[in-house]
PDB file of C-alpha atoms and ligand atoms in Angstrom:
ATOM      1  CA  MET A  69     -17.923 123.606 -72.554  1.00 92.00           C
ATOM      2  CA  PHE A  70     -19.242 125.291 -69.366  1.00 96.00           C
ATOM      3  CA  THR A  71     -21.999 124.176 -67.616  1.00 98.00           C
ATOM      4  CA  LYS A  72     -22.362 126.312 -64.362  1.00 98.00           C
ATOM      5  CA  ALA A  73     -21.555 129.476 -62.989  1.00 98.00           C
ATOM      6  CA  ILE A  74     -21.131 130.961 -59.531  1.00 98.00           C
ATOM      7  CA  VAL A  75     -21.568 134.441 -59.070  1.00 98.00           C
ATOM      8  CA  ARG A  76     -22.196 136.366 -55.807  1.00 98.00           C
ATOM      9  CA  THR A  77     -23.991 139.478 -55.755  1.00 98.00           C
ATOM     10  CA  PRO A  78     -22.650 142.765 -55.570  1.00 98.00           C
ATOM     11  CA  ALA A  79     -22.864 144.107 -51.532  1.00 98.00           C
ATOM     12  CA  ARG A  80     -23.736 147.428 -50.800  1.00 98.00           C
ATOM     13  CA  SER A  81     -20.312 147.829 -49.059  1.00 98.00           C
ATOM     14  CA  MET A  82     -18.481 147.645 -52.958  1.00 98.00           C
ATOM     15  CA  ILE A  83     -18.410 151.570 -52.792  1.00 98.00           C
ATOM     16  CA  ASP A  84     -15.360 150.564 -50.295  1.00 97.00           C
ATOM     17  CA  GLY A  85     -13.666 148.319 -52.087  1.00 98.00           C
ATOM     18  CA  ILE A  86     -10.271 148.162 -53.362  1.00 98.00           C
ATOM     19  CA  THR A  87      -9.291 150.243 -56.243  1.00 97.00           C
ATOM     20  CA  SER A  88      -6.509 151.889 -58.209  1.00 94.00           C
ATOM     21  CA  ALA A  89      -8.913 153.448 -61.013  1.00 95.00           C
ATOM     22  CA  SER A  90      -9.374 157.032 -60.536  1.00 93.00           C
ATOM     23  CA  LEU A  91     -13.296 156.509 -61.935  1.00 96.00           C
ATOM     24  CA  GLY A  92     -15.246 157.055 -58.752  1.00 96.00           C
ATOM     25  CA  LYS A  93     -17.187 155.277 -56.791  1.00 97.00           C
ATOM     26  CA  PRO A  94     -19.397 152.443 -57.569  1.00 98.00           C
ATOM     27  CA  ASN A  95     -23.173 153.109 -57.862  1.00 98.00           C
ATOM     28  CA  HIS A  96     -24.913 150.054 -56.047  1.00 98.00           C
ATOM     29  CA  SER A  97     -27.952 150.052 -57.588  1.00 98.00           C
ATOM     30  CA  LEU A  98     -26.429 150.266 -61.292  1.00 98.00           C
ATOM     31  CA  ALA A  99     -23.801 147.599 -60.075  1.00 98.00           C
ATOM     32  CA  LEU A 100     -26.736 145.456 -59.215  1.00 98.00           C
ATOM     33  CA  GLU A 101     -27.946 145.757 -62.772  1.00 98.00           C
ATOM     34  CA  GLN A 102     -25.329 145.312 -64.520  1.00 98.00           C
ATOM     35  CA  HIS A 103     -24.982 141.910 -62.278  1.00 98.00           C
ATOM     36  CA  ALA A 104     -28.463 141.166 -63.051  1.00 98.00           C
ATOM     37  CA  GLN A 105     -27.676 141.601 -67.239  1.00 98.00           C
ATOM     38  CA  TYR A 106     -24.472 139.493 -66.616  1.00 98.00           C
ATOM     39  CA  ILE A 107     -26.424 136.629 -65.323  1.00 98.00           C
ATOM     40  CA  ILE A 108     -28.985 136.761 -67.896  1.00 98.00           C
ATOM     41  CA  ALA A 109     -25.918 136.515 -70.495  1.00 98.00           C
ATOM     42  CA  LEU A 110     -24.318 133.596 -68.816  1.00 98.00           C
ATOM     43  CA  GLU A 111     -27.306 132.132 -69.027  1.00 98.00           C
ATOM     44  CA  SER A 112     -28.570 132.308 -72.619  1.00 98.00           C
ATOM     45  CA  CYS A 113     -24.437 130.993 -73.160  1.00 97.00           C
ATOM     46  CA  GLY A 114     -26.219 127.536 -71.590  1.00 97.00           C
ATOM     47  CA  LEU A 115     -24.860 128.284 -68.428  1.00 98.00           C
ATOM     48  CA  ASP A 116     -26.741 127.137 -64.795  1.00 98.00           C
ATOM     49  CA  VAL A 117     -25.836 130.209 -62.726  1.00 98.00           C
ATOM     50  CA  ILE A 118     -25.443 129.552 -58.874  1.00 98.00           C
ATOM     51  CA  ILE A 119     -26.046 132.705 -57.420  1.00 98.00           C
ATOM     52  CA  LEU A 120     -25.228 133.495 -54.150  1.00 98.00           C
ATOM     53  CA  PRO A 121     -26.012 136.352 -51.492  1.00 98.00           C
ATOM     54  CA  ALA A 122     -23.825 139.425 -51.013  1.00 98.00           C
ATOM     55  CA  LEU A 123     -21.561 139.396 -47.923  1.00 98.00           C
ATOM     56  CA  GLU A 124     -21.490 142.997 -46.577  1.00 98.00           C
ATOM     57  CA  ASP A 125     -18.128 142.400 -45.025  1.00 98.00           C
ATOM     58  CA  PHE A 126     -16.335 141.658 -47.933  1.00 98.00           C
ATOM     59  CA  PRO A 127     -16.536 145.273 -49.871  1.00 98.00           C
ATOM     60  CA  ASP A 128     -15.120 142.669 -53.326  1.00 98.00           C
ATOM     61  CA  SER A 129     -16.937 139.780 -52.823  1.00 98.00           C
ATOM     62  CA  CYS A 130     -18.505 140.375 -56.314  1.00 98.00           C
ATOM     63  CA  PHE A 131     -15.341 139.196 -57.705  1.00 98.00           C
ATOM     64  CA  VAL A 132     -15.589 135.540 -57.120  1.00 98.00           C
ATOM     65  CA  GLU A 133     -13.280 134.506 -59.281  1.00 98.00           C
ATOM     66  CA  ASP A 134     -10.483 135.333 -56.957  1.00 98.00           C
ATOM     67  CA  VAL A 135     -11.387 133.008 -54.315  1.00 98.00           C
ATOM     68  CA  ALA A 136     -11.371 129.599 -56.166  1.00 98.00           C
ATOM     69  CA  LEU A 137      -9.814 127.907 -59.180  1.00 98.00           C
ATOM     70  CA  LEU A 138     -12.573 124.832 -61.181  1.00 98.00           C
ATOM     71  CA  SER A 139     -11.453 122.763 -63.268  1.00 96.00           C
ATOM     72  CA  ASP A 140     -13.198 119.652 -64.224  1.00 95.00           C
ATOM     73  CA  ASP A 141     -10.559 117.683 -62.516  1.00 90.00           C
ATOM     74  CA  CYS A 142     -10.332 119.576 -59.445  1.00 96.00           C
ATOM     75  CA  ALA A 143     -11.283 122.834 -56.880  1.00 98.00           C
ATOM     76  CA  ILE A 144      -8.592 124.659 -55.204  1.00 98.00           C
ATOM     77  CA  LEU A 145      -9.611 127.514 -52.607  1.00 98.00           C
ATOM     78  CA  THR A 146      -7.184 129.866 -53.114  1.00 98.00           C
ATOM     79  CA  ARG A 147      -5.636 132.581 -50.263  1.00 98.00           C
ATOM     80  CA  PRO A 148      -6.235 135.891 -52.214  1.00 98.00           C
ATOM     81  CA  GLY A 149      -3.155 138.192 -51.502  1.00 98.00           C
ATOM     82  CA  ALA A 150      -5.282 141.660 -50.406  1.00 98.00           C
ATOM     83  CA  TYR A 151      -5.776 141.020 -46.560  1.00 98.00           C
ATOM     84  CA  SER A 152      -9.464 142.561 -46.757  1.00 98.00           C
ATOM     85  CA  ARG A 153     -10.164 139.291 -49.174  1.00 98.00           C
ATOM     86  CA  ARG A 154      -8.131 136.774 -46.967  1.00 98.00           C
ATOM     87  CA  ASP A 155     -11.851 135.237 -46.034  1.00 97.00           C
ATOM     88  CA  GLU A 156     -13.851 134.804 -48.664  1.00 98.00           C
ATOM     89  CA  GLY A 157     -13.272 132.054 -49.625  1.00 96.00           C
ATOM     90  CA  LYS A 158     -14.899 130.600 -46.100  1.00 96.00           C
ATOM     91  CA  HIS A 159     -18.035 131.717 -47.674  1.00 98.00           C
ATOM     92  CA  ILE A 160     -18.044 129.488 -51.370  1.00 98.00           C
ATOM     93  CA  LEU A 161     -16.531 126.315 -49.520  1.00 98.00           C
ATOM     94  CA  ALA A 162     -19.950 124.639 -49.163  1.00 98.00           C
ATOM     95  CA  THR A 163     -20.967 125.799 -52.470  1.00 98.00           C
ATOM     96  CA  LEU A 164     -18.099 124.179 -54.011  1.00 98.00           C
ATOM     97  CA  GLU A 165     -18.066 121.163 -51.747  1.00 98.00           C
ATOM     98  CA  GLU A 166     -21.520 120.468 -53.562  1.00 97.00           C
ATOM     99  CA  PHE A 167     -20.258 119.797 -57.231  1.00 97.00           C
ATOM    100  CA  TYR A 168     -16.424 118.602 -56.035  1.00 98.00           C
ATOM    101  CA  PRO A 169     -16.011 115.247 -53.455  1.00 97.00           C
ATOM    102  CA  GLU A 170     -12.865 117.435 -52.305  1.00 97.00           C
ATOM    103  CA  VAL A 171     -12.029 120.815 -52.458  1.00 98.00           C
ATOM    104  CA  GLU A 172      -8.351 121.670 -51.953  1.00 98.00           C
ATOM    105  CA  LYS A 173      -6.523 125.028 -50.494  1.00 98.00           C
ATOM    106  CA  ILE A 174      -3.567 127.157 -50.935  1.00 98.00           C
ATOM    107  CA  SER A 175      -2.328 127.442 -47.188  1.00 98.00           C
ATOM    108  CA  SER A 176       0.185 130.097 -45.705  1.00 98.00           C
ATOM    109  CA  PRO A 177       2.827 131.954 -46.866  1.00 98.00           C
ATOM    110  CA  GLY A 178       1.147 131.095 -49.896  1.00 98.00           C
ATOM    111  CA  THR A 179      -1.263 133.963 -51.764  1.00 98.00           C
ATOM    112  CA  VAL A 180      -3.085 133.549 -54.798  1.00 98.00           C
ATOM    113  CA  ASP A 181      -6.136 135.512 -56.635  1.00 98.00           C
ATOM    114  CA  ALA A 182      -7.361 133.165 -59.200  1.00 98.00           C
ATOM    115  CA  GLY A 183      -8.161 135.925 -61.418  1.00 98.00           C
ATOM    116  CA  ASP A 184      -4.144 135.710 -62.037  1.00 98.00           C
ATOM    117  CA  ILE A 185      -4.532 131.972 -63.533  1.00 98.00           C
ATOM    118  CA  MET A 186      -5.320 131.610 -67.339  1.00 98.00           C
ATOM    119  CA  MET A 187      -6.837 127.799 -68.337  1.00 98.00           C
ATOM    120  CA  VAL A 188      -5.170 126.326 -71.978  1.00 98.00           C
ATOM    121  CA  ASN A 189      -6.381 123.317 -71.799  1.00 96.00           C
ATOM    122  CA  ASP A 190      -4.641 121.196 -69.537  1.00 97.00           C
ATOM    123  CA  HIS A 191      -2.199 123.828 -68.588  1.00 98.00           C
ATOM    124  CA  PHE A 192      -2.774 126.586 -66.581  1.00 98.00           C
ATOM    125  CA  TYR A 193      -0.844 129.854 -66.645  1.00 98.00           C
ATOM    126  CA  ILE A 194      -0.232 131.316 -63.365  1.00 98.00           C
ATOM    127  CA  GLY A 195       0.696 135.099 -63.075  1.00 98.00           C
ATOM    128  CA  LEU A 196       3.038 136.265 -60.195  1.00 98.00           C
ATOM    129  CA  SER A 197       1.524 139.757 -59.122  1.00 97.00           C
ATOM    130  CA  GLU A 198       1.543 141.667 -55.947  1.00 96.00           C
ATOM    131  CA  ARG A 199      -1.455 139.116 -54.948  1.00 98.00           C
ATOM    132  CA  THR A 200      -0.391 135.804 -56.399  1.00 98.00           C
ATOM    133  CA  ASN A 201       3.423 134.871 -54.733  1.00 98.00           C
ATOM    134  CA  GLN A 202       5.559 132.326 -55.585  1.00 98.00           C
ATOM    135  CA  PHE A 203       4.668 129.951 -52.483  1.00 98.00           C
ATOM    136  CA  GLY A 204       1.467 130.019 -53.832  1.00 98.00           C
ATOM    137  CA  ALA A 205       2.180 129.615 -57.445  1.00 98.00           C
ATOM    138  CA  ARG A 206       4.037 126.476 -56.247  1.00 98.00           C
ATOM    139  CA  GLN A 207       1.689 125.164 -54.272  1.00 98.00           C
ATOM    140  CA  MET A 208      -1.148 125.414 -57.451  1.00 98.00           C
ATOM    141  CA  GLN A 209       1.344 124.034 -59.120  1.00 98.00           C
ATOM    142  CA  SER A 210       1.554 120.819 -57.014  1.00 98.00           C
ATOM    143  CA  ILE A 211      -1.883 120.819 -56.558  1.00 98.00           C
ATOM    144  CA  LEU A 212      -2.564 121.073 -60.179  1.00 98.00           C
ATOM    145  CA  GLY A 213      -0.051 118.392 -61.043  1.00 98.00           C
ATOM    146  CA  LYS A 214      -1.334 115.623 -58.669  1.00 97.00           C
ATOM    147  CA  HIS A 215      -4.374 115.647 -61.001  1.00 96.00           C
ATOM    148  CA  GLY A 216      -2.379 115.647 -63.815  1.00 97.00           C
ATOM    149  CA  LEU A 217      -2.675 119.501 -64.973  1.00 97.00           C
ATOM    150  CA  THR A 218       0.553 121.511 -65.535  1.00 98.00           C
ATOM    151  CA  ALA A 219       1.200 124.448 -64.787  1.00 98.00           C
ATOM    152  CA  SER A 220       3.798 128.018 -65.267  1.00 98.00           C
ATOM    153  CA  THR A 221       4.384 131.191 -63.836  1.00 98.00           C
ATOM    154  CA  VAL A 222       4.138 134.583 -65.730  1.00 97.00           C
ATOM    155  CA  ASN A 223       5.735 137.407 -64.271  1.00 96.00           C
ATOM    156  CA  LEU A 224       3.361 140.356 -64.471  1.00 95.00           C
ATOM    157  CA  LYS A 225       4.480 144.512 -64.483  1.00 91.00           C
ATOM    158  CA  ASN A 226       1.967 146.554 -65.052  1.00 90.00           C
ATOM    159  CA  VAL A 227      -1.581 144.564 -64.423  1.00 92.00           C
ATOM    160  CA  LEU A 228      -3.807 143.620 -61.366  1.00 93.00           C
ATOM    161  CA  HIS A 229      -4.393 140.329 -62.558  1.00 95.00           C
ATOM    162  CA  LEU A 230      -2.891 137.868 -65.131  1.00 97.00           C
ATOM    163  CA  LYS A 231      -6.410 138.014 -66.726  1.00 96.00           C
ATOM    164  CA  THR A 232      -6.799 141.773 -67.246  1.00 95.00           C
ATOM    165  CA  GLY A 233      -4.366 141.761 -69.688  1.00 96.00           C
ATOM    166  CA  VAL A 234      -5.072 138.178 -71.193  1.00 98.00           C
ATOM    167  CA  ALA A 235      -8.209 135.945 -71.908  1.00 98.00           C
ATOM    168  CA  TYR A 236      -8.011 132.359 -74.109  1.00 98.00           C
ATOM    169  CA  LEU A 237     -10.775 132.463 -76.119  1.00 98.00           C
ATOM    170  CA  GLU A 238     -10.140 128.463 -77.138  1.00 97.00           C
ATOM    171  CA  ASN A 239      -9.098 127.282 -80.716  1.00 96.00           C
ATOM    172  CA  ASN A 240      -5.579 129.066 -79.938  1.00 98.00           C
ATOM    173  CA  ASN A 241      -6.588 132.366 -80.016  1.00 98.00           C
ATOM    174  CA  LEU A 242      -5.360 134.389 -77.000  1.00 98.00           C
ATOM    175  CA  LEU A 243      -6.829 137.824 -76.583  1.00 98.00           C
ATOM    176  CA  ALA A 244      -4.100 139.818 -75.593  1.00 98.00           C
ATOM    177  CA  CYS A 245      -2.616 143.334 -74.251  1.00 97.00           C
ATOM    178  CA  GLY A 246      -0.063 145.529 -73.702  1.00 96.00           C
ATOM    179  CA  GLU A 247       2.769 143.874 -71.742  1.00 95.00           C
ATOM    180  CA  PHE A 248       1.344 140.166 -72.727  1.00 97.00           C
ATOM    181  CA  LEU A 249       1.855 141.200 -76.619  1.00 97.00           C
ATOM    182  CA  GLN A 250       5.731 140.013 -76.583  1.00 95.00           C
ATOM    183  CA  LYS A 251       5.764 137.673 -73.729  1.00 96.00           C
ATOM    184  CA  PRO A 252       8.025 134.553 -75.459  1.00 96.00           C
ATOM    185  CA  GLU A 253       5.306 132.244 -73.652  1.00 95.00           C
ATOM    186  CA  PHE A 254       2.280 133.132 -75.462  1.00 97.00           C
ATOM    187  CA  GLN A 255       4.112 133.050 -78.890  1.00 97.00           C
ATOM    188  CA  ASP A 256       2.662 130.081 -80.149  1.00 97.00           C
ATOM    189  CA  PHE A 257      -1.225 131.384 -79.984  1.00 98.00           C
ATOM    190  CA  ASN A 258      -2.583 133.648 -82.865  1.00 98.00           C
ATOM    191  CA  ILE A 259      -3.093 136.475 -80.800  1.00 98.00           C
ATOM    192  CA  ILE A 260      -5.934 138.700 -80.973  1.00 98.00           C
ATOM    193  CA  GLU A 261      -4.169 142.325 -80.437  1.00 98.00           C
ATOM    194  CA  VAL A 262      -6.358 144.851 -78.116  1.00 98.00           C
ATOM    195  CA  PRO A 263      -5.009 148.292 -78.427  1.00 98.00           C
ATOM    196  CA  GLU A 264      -3.832 149.546 -75.803  1.00 97.00           C
ATOM    197  CA  SER A 265      -7.088 152.715 -75.556  1.00 97.00           C
ATOM    198  CA  GLU A 266      -9.111 149.656 -75.042  1.00 98.00           C
ATOM    199  CA  SER A 267      -7.028 147.685 -72.819  1.00 97.00           C
ATOM    200  CA  TYR A 268     -10.079 146.903 -70.600  1.00 97.00           C
ATOM    201  CA  ALA A 269     -11.642 144.840 -73.539  1.00 98.00           C
ATOM    202  CA  ALA A 270      -8.726 142.227 -72.971  1.00 97.00           C
ATOM    203  CA  ASN A 271     -10.584 141.032 -69.762  1.00 97.00           C
ATOM    204  CA  SER A 272     -13.578 139.447 -71.750  1.00 98.00           C
ATOM    205  CA  ILE A 273     -14.530 135.694 -71.170  1.00 98.00           C
ATOM    206  CA  TRP A 274     -15.419 132.931 -73.928  1.00 98.00           C
ATOM    207  CA  ILE A 275     -18.455 130.814 -72.864  1.00 97.00           C
ATOM    208  CA  ASN A 276     -19.051 127.783 -75.220  1.00 95.00           C
ATOM    209  CA  ASP A 277     -18.075 129.603 -78.156  1.00 91.00           C
ATOM    210  CA  THR A 278     -19.389 133.163 -77.491  1.00 97.00           C
ATOM    211  CA  VAL A 279     -17.302 135.731 -76.187  1.00 98.00           C
ATOM    212  CA  ILE A 280     -18.583 138.074 -73.677  1.00 98.00           C
ATOM    213  CA  MET A 281     -16.911 141.357 -73.755  1.00 98.00           C
ATOM    214  CA  PRO A 282     -17.199 144.858 -71.738  1.00 98.00           C
ATOM    215  CA  ALA A 283     -19.315 147.210 -73.801  1.00 98.00           C
ATOM    216  CA  GLY A 284     -17.909 150.084 -75.432  1.00 97.00           C
ATOM    217  CA  PHE A 285     -14.821 148.687 -77.555  1.00 98.00           C
ATOM    218  CA  PRO A 286     -15.394 148.931 -80.922  1.00 98.00           C
ATOM    219  CA  GLU A 287     -12.362 147.899 -82.396  1.00 98.00           C
ATOM    220  CA  THR A 288     -11.595 144.987 -79.930  1.00 98.00           C
ATOM    221  CA  ARG A 289     -15.243 143.972 -81.161  1.00 98.00           C
ATOM    222  CA  LYS A 290     -14.700 144.364 -84.634  1.00 98.00           C
ATOM    223  CA  LEU A 291     -11.587 142.114 -84.146  1.00 98.00           C
ATOM    224  CA  ILE A 292     -13.746 139.306 -82.273  1.00 98.00           C
ATOM    225  CA  VAL A 293     -15.859 138.961 -84.438  1.00 98.00           C
ATOM    226  CA  GLY A 294     -13.618 138.844 -87.180  1.00 97.00           C
ATOM    227  CA  ALA A 295     -12.388 135.887 -85.233  1.00 97.00           C
ATOM    228  CA  GLY A 296     -15.682 133.795 -85.952  1.00 97.00           C
ATOM    229  CA  TYR A 297     -17.343 134.514 -82.855  1.00 97.00           C
ATOM    230  CA  GLU A 298     -20.731 134.866 -81.286  1.00 97.00           C
ATOM    231  CA  VAL A 299     -20.091 138.585 -79.260  1.00 98.00           C
ATOM    232  CA  LEU A 300     -22.393 139.739 -76.425  1.00 98.00           C
ATOM    233  CA  GLU A 301     -21.742 143.200 -74.717  1.00 98.00           C
ATOM    234  CA  LEU A 302     -22.337 144.154 -71.238  1.00 98.00           C
ATOM    235  CA  ASP A 303     -21.882 147.400 -69.500  1.00 98.00           C
ATOM    236  CA  ALA A 304     -19.300 146.636 -66.746  1.00 98.00           C
ATOM    237  CA  SER A 305     -18.609 150.408 -65.777  1.00 98.00           C
ATOM    238  CA  GLU A 306     -19.668 150.077 -62.503  1.00 98.00           C
ATOM    239  CA  PHE A 307     -17.257 147.075 -61.831  1.00 98.00           C
ATOM    240  CA  GLN A 308     -14.112 149.007 -63.872  1.00 98.00           C
ATOM    241  CA  LYS A 309     -14.410 151.305 -61.077  1.00 98.00           C
ATOM    242  CA  LEU A 310     -12.703 148.609 -58.588  1.00 98.00           C
ATOM    243  CA  ASP A 311     -10.376 147.073 -61.113  1.00 97.00           C
ATOM    244  CA  GLY A 312     -12.949 144.339 -61.661  1.00 97.00           C
ATOM    245  CA  GLY A 313     -13.964 142.858 -65.052  1.00 95.00           C
ATOM    246  CA  LEU A 314     -16.216 140.201 -66.667  1.00 98.00           C
ATOM    247  CA  SER A 315     -14.042 137.363 -66.006  1.00 97.00           C
ATOM    248  CA  CYS A 316     -13.468 138.434 -62.847  1.00 98.00           C
ATOM    249  CA  LEU A 317     -17.649 138.309 -61.836  1.00 98.00           C
ATOM    250  CA  SER A 318     -17.861 134.073 -61.945  1.00 98.00           C
ATOM    251  CA  LEU A 319     -16.594 131.418 -61.631  1.00 98.00           C
ATOM    252  CA  ARG A 320     -17.305 128.976 -64.909  1.00 98.00           C
ATOM    253  CA  PHE A 321     -17.232 125.008 -64.905  1.00 97.00           C
TER     254      PHE A 321
HETATM  255  C1  CIR B  68      -9.632 143.680 -56.231  1.00 91.25           C
HETATM  256  O1  CIR B  68      -8.698 144.989 -56.060  1.00 91.25           O
HETATM  257  O2  CIR B  68      -9.576 142.344 -55.378  1.00 91.25           O
HETATM  258  C2  CIR B  68     -10.941 143.952 -56.859  1.00 91.25           C
HETATM  259  N1  CIR B  68     -11.103 145.432 -56.506  1.00 91.25           N
HETATM  260  C3  CIR B  68     -10.631 143.527 -58.015  1.00 91.25           C
HETATM  261  C4  CIR B  68     -10.930 142.336 -58.448  1.00 91.25           C
HETATM  262  C5  CIR B  68     -10.594 142.220 -59.887  1.00 91.25           C
HETATM  263  N2  CIR B  68     -10.801 140.622 -60.365  1.00 91.25           N
HETATM  264  C6  CIR B  68      -9.771 140.013 -61.030  1.00 91.25           C
HETATM  265  O3  CIR B  68      -9.231 140.706 -62.127  1.00 91.25           O
HETATM  266  N3  CIR B  68      -9.973 138.530 -61.207  1.00 91.25           N
END
């Protein structure tokens, strides 16, 4: 069960965020509205939501998921792979220290975006991507190990982050798309296959038995409802324009 989430208000500078999508620039006012709905959805799942202020110097800073890995046992500040995001963590550290006695850190030459890390009980899958390198993954593995947690790496080919293409929905259910469907390391899960045409919906989040998913993906919605979950749909169009999804917008713990 999660009890809290940290989010950060989207900055006006988000229009200059990093993207590989060709969906146009995000509309800041609409992003703020969608973000407000996101917060309401998290609260309706029982979470206390800590809302951090916008950081204009960091266009991608609303994607807080990438800057830290939080679990019941430890908090780890990452070192984001994109240079423009490298110092975002400094602005969240004090908040993390309110909840964790010690916050561990990934250091150079390691880079990690925590959007590349999927928690499955006490095990963490770490995607090796353009953002997360071997050094970072090894540091992460060793810090998690100190806390009695295990980790393994997954090579990514086509997606930005591991959780762009997979989401663990608890109860051994894995929502997955594209390159992750055939990965040997995921074959023991009950795979809920997201159709390629709805791949954006693979970035959904489980919160206390509700699945929050992006609006507009009816096939995936049907599959998730069929697996027995309550579903909340949210419009995430302005974040999709920056390659971001619903998981990226919060740290849940
Ligand atoms: C970036 O490229 O870093 C942002 N525009 C999007 C980050 C999305 N985060 C995530 O998938 N965890």
